């Protein structure tokens, strides 16, 4: 796992956007798996800017979201459907037929997970998976303890994650469950990019980079990925003893 440490959030976001744009330039029909959260907003802004200013096209790409809350309609303001539409998919030339977000209102969530996993498989696999990281080391909604061989499935969210995400919800009540792409599905992506910004991620980043790979720190799974890179600002890297992990 390689780590790039950038002076600030904007520089980190620009570097991540450059990698995604380069991959798309090499292969227009790339399959991208994308996160939500505050962290990737700068990267999305940069990619939208590249689309507007120099015609970077996403028209042939396929997009998968990593996760969605169970019980939220696609038009709920805190849903990841709305987040992605407002921050990315709605601002570029993505083909709606190739944009996939798990359906949090599916009557049979387990069946929805199997369907989602099958659609991913049907594309021939993910070329680039971009991740954020939770303060407890979660990736997607794979909370600590998520089996490394897990697939897209229904998960219970930890109290700490629900607390962090509570502000997005009325009465500060975040949903208890979500659909998340599984650990093995993430690991199979040909390239994985994990973005982290801010001191509140420094502990999780250090645990992922410097500890042994362990299911108690989901992001540590990436240590054995053949093509995984961390994009960190200095604050997120501040817990790393050596600064740059090799
Ligand atoms: C959420 C998402 C993750 C995201 C993480 C960090 O719970 N499910 O995919 O990476 O939290 O979010 P943020 O970037 O806002 O810190």
CSV table of C-alpha atoms and ligand atoms in Angstrom, one decimal:
chain,number,residue,atom,x,y,z
A,1,UNK,CA,0.0,0.0,0.0
A,2,UNK,CA,1.6,3.3,-1.1
A,3,UNK,CA,0.8,6.6,0.6
A,4,UNK,CA,1.0,10.1,-0.8
A,5,UNK,CA,0.9,12.9,1.7
A,6,UNK,CA,-0.3,16.2,0.3
A,7,UNK,CA,0.0,19.6,2.0
A,8,UNK,CA,-3.8,20.2,2.3
A,9,UNK,CA,-7.2,18.9,1.4
A,10,UNK,CA,-7.4,20.7,-1.9
A,11,UNK,CA,-4.0,19.2,-3.1
A,12,UNK,CA,-5.1,15.7,-1.9
A,13,UNK,CA,-8.4,16.1,-3.8
A,14,UNK,CA,-6.7,17.3,-6.9
A,15,UNK,CA,-4.2,14.4,-6.9
A,16,UNK,CA,-7.0,11.9,-6.5
A,17,UNK,CA,-9.1,13.5,-9.3
A,18,UNK,CA,-6.0,13.4,-11.6
A,19,UNK,CA,-5.6,9.7,-11.1
A,20,UNK,CA,-9.3,9.0,-11.8
A,21,UNK,CA,-9.2,11.3,-14.9
A,22,UNK,CA,-6.1,9.6,-16.2
A,23,UNK,CA,-7.7,6.1,-15.8
A,24,UNK,CA,-10.8,7.4,-17.7
A,25,UNK,CA,-8.6,8.9,-20.4
A,26,UNK,CA,-6.9,5.5,-20.9
A,27,UNK,CA,-10.1,3.5,-20.8
A,28,UNK,CA,-13.3,5.4,-21.4
A,29,UNK,CA,-15.5,2.5,-20.3
A,30,UNK,CA,-13.8,2.2,-16.9
A,31,UNK,CA,-15.9,0.8,-14.0
A,32,UNK,CA,-15.7,3.1,-11.0
A,33,UNK,CA,-16.8,2.4,-7.5
A,34,UNK,CA,-17.4,5.6,-5.5
A,35,UNK,CA,-17.8,6.7,-1.9
A,36,UNK,CA,-19.9,9.3,-0.2
A,37,UNK,CA,-19.0,11.5,2.9
A,38,UNK,CA,-17.3,14.8,3.2
A,39,UNK,CA,-13.9,13.6,2.1
A,40,UNK,CA,-14.5,12.9,-1.6
A,41,UNK,CA,-16.4,16.2,-2.2
A,42,UNK,CA,-13.2,18.0,-3.3
A,43,UNK,CA,-12.3,15.2,-5.7
A,44,UNK,CA,-15.8,15.3,-7.2
A,45,UNK,CA,-15.6,19.1,-7.5
A,46,UNK,CA,-12.3,18.7,-9.4
A,47,UNK,CA,-13.7,16.1,-11.7
A,48,UNK,CA,-16.8,18.2,-12.5
A,49,UNK,CA,-14.4,21.1,-13.2
A,50,UNK,CA,-12.4,18.9,-15.6
A,51,UNK,CA,-15.7,17.9,-17.3
A,52,UNK,CA,-16.8,21.6,-17.7
A,53,UNK,CA,-13.5,23.1,-18.6
A,54,UNK,CA,-11.8,20.5,-20.7
A,55,UNK,CA,-14.5,18.1,-21.7
A,56,UNK,CA,-13.5,15.1,-19.6
A,57,UNK,CA,-16.3,12.7,-20.4
A,58,UNK,CA,-17.8,10.1,-18.2
A,59,UNK,CA,-20.4,9.0,-20.8
A,60,UNK,CA,-19.0,5.5,-21.3
A,61,UNK,CA,-18.1,4.8,-17.7
A,62,UNK,CA,-20.0,2.7,-15.3
A,63,UNK,CA,-20.5,3.8,-11.7
A,64,UNK,CA,-21.3,1.9,-8.6
A,65,UNK,CA,-21.8,3.3,-5.2
A,66,UNK,CA,-20.3,1.6,-2.2
A,67,UNK,CA,-23.3,1.8,0.0
A,68,UNK,CA,-26.8,3.1,0.9
A,69,UNK,CA,-28.9,3.3,4.1
A,70,UNK,CA,-31.7,0.9,4.4
A,71,UNK,CA,-35.1,2.5,4.6
A,72,UNK,CA,-34.2,5.8,2.8
A,73,UNK,CA,-36.1,6.5,-0.4
A,74,UNK,CA,-33.9,7.6,-3.3
A,75,UNK,CA,-35.2,11.1,-2.9
A,76,UNK,CA,-34.6,11.4,0.8
A,77,UNK,CA,-32.2,14.3,1.3
A,78,UNK,CA,-29.8,12.2,3.4
A,79,UNK,CA,-29.8,9.3,0.9
A,80,UNK,CA,-26.6,8.5,-1.0
A,81,UNK,CA,-28.7,8.6,-4.1
A,82,UNK,CA,-29.3,12.3,-3.6
A,83,UNK,CA,-25.7,12.9,-2.4
A,84,UNK,CA,-24.3,11.4,-5.6
A,85,UNK,CA,-26.8,13.2,-7.9
A,86,UNK,CA,-26.1,16.6,-6.3
A,87,UNK,CA,-22.4,16.3,-6.0
A,88,UNK,CA,-21.4,14.2,-9.0
A,89,UNK,CA,-23.7,12.2,-11.3
A,90,UNK,CA,-26.0,15.1,-11.9
A,91,UNK,CA,-23.2,17.4,-12.8
A,92,UNK,CA,-21.4,15.3,-15.4
A,93,UNK,CA,-22.4,13.4,-18.5
A,94,UNK,CA,-22.9,10.1,-16.7
A,95,UNK,CA,-25.2,7.7,-18.5
A,96,UNK,CA,-28.1,7.0,-16.1
A,97,UNK,CA,-28.3,3.4,-17.4
A,98,UNK,CA,-24.8,2.8,-16.1
A,99,UNK,CA,-25.2,4.5,-12.6
A,100,UNK,CA,-25.9,2.0,-9.8
A,101,UNK,CA,-26.6,2.8,-6.2
A,102,UNK,CA,-28.0,0.1,-3.9
A,103,UNK,CA,-31.8,0.4,-3.4
A,104,UNK,CA,-32.3,1.1,0.3
A,105,UNK,CA,-36.1,0.6,-0.1
A,106,UNK,CA,-35.9,-2.8,-1.8
A,107,UNK,CA,-38.6,-5.0,-0.2
A,108,UNK,CA,-36.1,-7.8,0.1
A,109,UNK,CA,-32.8,-6.2,1.0
A,110,UNK,CA,-30.9,-9.5,0.9
A,111,UNK,CA,-32.0,-10.1,-2.7
A,112,UNK,CA,-31.1,-6.5,-3.6
A,113,UNK,CA,-27.5,-7.2,-2.3
A,114,UNK,CA,-27.3,-10.3,-4.5
A,115,UNK,CA,-28.6,-8.4,-7.5
A,116,UNK,CA,-26.1,-5.6,-6.9
A,117,UNK,CA,-23.2,-8.0,-6.6
A,118,UNK,CA,-24.3,-9.7,-9.8
A,119,UNK,CA,-24.4,-6.4,-11.7
A,120,UNK,CA,-20.9,-5.6,-10.5
A,121,UNK,CA,-19.7,-9.1,-11.6
A,122,UNK,CA,-21.5,-8.6,-14.9
A,123,UNK,CA,-19.4,-5.6,-15.8
A,124,UNK,CA,-16.3,-7.6,-15.6
A,125,UNK,CA,-15.2,-6.1,-12.3
A,126,UNK,CA,-14.3,-2.7,-10.9
A,127,UNK,CA,-11.3,-0.9,-12.4
A,128,UNK,CA,-11.0,1.8,-9.7
A,129,UNK,CA,-12.5,1.8,-6.3
A,130,UNK,CA,-12.3,5.1,-4.4
A,131,UNK,CA,-12.8,4.9,-0.6
A,132,UNK,CA,-13.1,7.2,2.3
A,133,UNK,CA,-12.4,5.9,5.8
A,134,UNK,CA,-14.5,6.0,9.0
A,135,UNK,CA,-12.9,7.1,12.2
A,136,UNK,CA,-13.1,3.5,13.3
A,137,UNK,CA,-11.4,2.3,10.1
A,138,UNK,CA,-14.6,1.4,8.3
A,139,UNK,CA,-14.7,1.4,4.5
A,140,UNK,CA,-18.0,1.6,2.7
A,141,UNK,CA,-20.2,0.5,5.6
A,142,UNK,CA,-17.9,-2.4,6.4
A,143,UNK,CA,-17.6,-1.8,10.2
A,144,UNK,CA,-14.8,-3.3,12.4
A,145,UNK,CA,-15.2,-7.1,12.3
A,146,UNK,CA,-16.4,-7.2,8.7
A,147,UNK,CA,-15.1,-10.5,7.2
A,148,UNK,CA,-12.4,-9.9,4.6
A,149,UNK,CA,-14.3,-12.5,2.4
A,150,UNK,CA,-17.7,-10.6,2.7
A,151,UNK,CA,-19.8,-9.6,-0.3
A,152,UNK,CA,-22.5,-7.0,-0.8
A,153,UNK,CA,-24.8,-7.4,2.2
A,154,UNK,CA,-27.0,-5.9,4.8
A,155,UNK,CA,-25.0,-4.6,7.8
A,156,UNK,CA,-25.8,-3.1,11.2
A,157,UNK,CA,-24.2,0.3,11.7
A,158,UNK,CA,-22.0,0.8,14.8
A,159,UNK,CA,-23.2,3.3,17.4
A,160,UNK,CA,-20.1,5.4,16.7
A,161,UNK,CA,-20.8,5.6,13.0
A,162,UNK,CA,-24.5,6.4,13.6
A,163,UNK,CA,-23.4,9.2,15.9
A,164,UNK,CA,-21.0,10.7,13.4
A,165,UNK,CA,-23.6,10.6,10.6
A,166,UNK,CA,-26.5,11.6,12.8
A,167,UNK,CA,-26.4,15.3,11.8
A,168,UNK,CA,-27.7,14.4,8.4
A,169,UNK,CA,-31.0,13.1,9.9
A,170,UNK,CA,-34.0,14.6,11.6
A,171,UNK,CA,-33.9,14.2,15.3
A,172,UNK,CA,-30.3,13.1,14.9
A,173,UNK,CA,-31.4,9.5,14.3
A,174,UNK,CA,-29.3,7.8,11.6
A,175,UNK,CA,-30.7,4.5,10.2
A,176,UNK,CA,-29.6,1.4,12.0
A,177,UNK,CA,-28.8,-0.6,8.9
A,178,UNK,CA,-27.3,-0.2,5.5
A,179,UNK,CA,-26.4,-2.1,2.3
A,180,UNK,CA,-22.7,-2.1,1.7
A,181,UNK,CA,-20.5,-3.6,-1.0
A,182,UNK,CA,-18.4,-6.3,0.7
A,183,UNK,CA,-14.8,-6.4,1.6
A,184,UNK,CA,-13.9,-9.1,-1.0
A,185,UNK,CA,-15.7,-7.1,-3.6
A,186,UNK,CA,-13.7,-4.0,-2.8
A,187,UNK,CA,-10.5,-6.0,-2.7
A,188,UNK,CA,-11.1,-7.4,-6.2
A,189,UNK,CA,-11.0,-3.9,-7.7
A,190,UNK,CA,-8.0,-3.6,-9.9
A,191,UNK,CA,-7.0,-0.3,-8.2
A,192,UNK,CA,-8.1,1.0,-4.8
A,193,UNK,CA,-7.6,4.6,-3.7
A,194,UNK,CA,-8.3,5.6,-0.1
A,195,UNK,CA,-8.8,9.3,0.7
A,196,UNK,CA,-8.5,10.7,4.1
A,197,UNK,CA,-8.4,14.2,5.4
A,198,UNK,CA,-8.2,15.8,8.9
A,199,UNK,CA,-6.8,14.9,12.3
A,200,UNK,CA,-9.9,12.9,13.2
A,201,UNK,CA,-8.8,10.3,10.6
A,202,UNK,CA,-5.2,10.2,11.8
A,203,UNK,CA,-5.8,7.3,14.2
A,204,UNK,CA,-7.7,5.2,11.7
A,205,UNK,CA,-5.1,5.8,9.0
A,206,UNK,CA,-2.2,4.9,11.3
A,207,UNK,CA,-4.0,1.7,12.5
A,208,UNK,CA,-4.6,0.7,8.8
A,209,UNK,CA,-1.1,1.4,7.7
A,210,UNK,CA,1.1,0.5,10.6
A,211,UNK,CA,-0.8,-2.4,12.3
A,212,UNK,CA,-1.2,-5.9,11.0
A,213,UNK,CA,-4.0,-6.6,8.5
A,214,UNK,CA,-6.9,-7.3,10.8
A,215,UNK,CA,-10.7,-7.5,10.4
A,216,UNK,CA,-10.9,-5.2,13.4
A,217,UNK,CA,-9.5,-2.4,11.2
A,218,UNK,CA,-11.3,-2.9,7.9
A,219,UNK,CA,-9.1,-0.5,5.9
A,220,UNK,CA,-6.0,-2.6,6.9
A,221,UNK,CA,-7.2,-5.2,4.4
A,222,UNK,CA,-5.7,-2.9,1.7
A,223,UNK,CA,-2.1,-3.7,2.9
A,224,UNK,CA,-2.1,-6.8,0.8
A,225,UNK,CA,-3.8,-5.2,-2.3
A,226,UNK,CA,-1.5,-5.2,-5.3
A,227,UNK,CA,-2.5,-1.7,-6.3
A,228,UNK,CA,-3.8,0.3,-3.4
A,229,UNK,CA,-2.8,3.9,-2.6
A,230,UNK,CA,-3.6,6.3,0.2
A,231,UNK,CA,-4.3,10.0,-0.6
A,232,UNK,CA,-3.7,11.8,2.7
A,233,UNK,CA,-3.5,15.4,3.7
A,234,UNK,CA,-0.9,16.2,6.4
A,235,UNK,CA,-3.4,16.1,9.2
A,236,UNK,CA,-4.7,12.7,8.2
A,237,UNK,CA,-1.0,11.5,8.0
A,238,UNK,CA,-0.1,13.0,11.3
A,239,UNK,CA,-0.4,9.7,13.2
A,240,UNK,CA,2.1,7.9,10.9
A,241,UNK,CA,5.4,7.4,12.5
A,242,UNK,CA,7.4,7.4,9.3
A,243,UNK,CA,5.3,9.9,7.3
A,244,UNK,CA,5.3,7.8,4.1
A,245,UNK,CA,4.4,4.1,4.3
A,246,UNK,CA,5.9,1.9,1.7
B,1,LIG,C1,-19.6,7.1,5.8
B,1,LIG,C2,-19.6,6.3,4.5
B,1,LIG,C3,-18.2,5.9,4.1
B,1,LIG,C4,-17.3,7.1,4.2
B,1,LIG,C5,-17.2,7.4,5.7
B,1,LIG,C6,-16.3,8.7,6.0
B,1,LIG,O1,-20.2,6.4,6.9
B,1,LIG,N1,-20.5,5.1,4.4
B,1,LIG,O2,-18.2,5.4,2.7
B,1,LIG,O3,-16.0,6.8,3.7
B,1,LIG,O4,-18.4,7.6,6.3
B,1,LIG,O5,-17.0,9.8,5.7
B,1,LIG,P1,-16.4,11.3,5.8
B,1,LIG,O6,-15.6,11.4,4.5
B,1,LIG,O7,-17.6,12.2,5.8
B,1,LIG,O8,-15.6,11.4,7.0
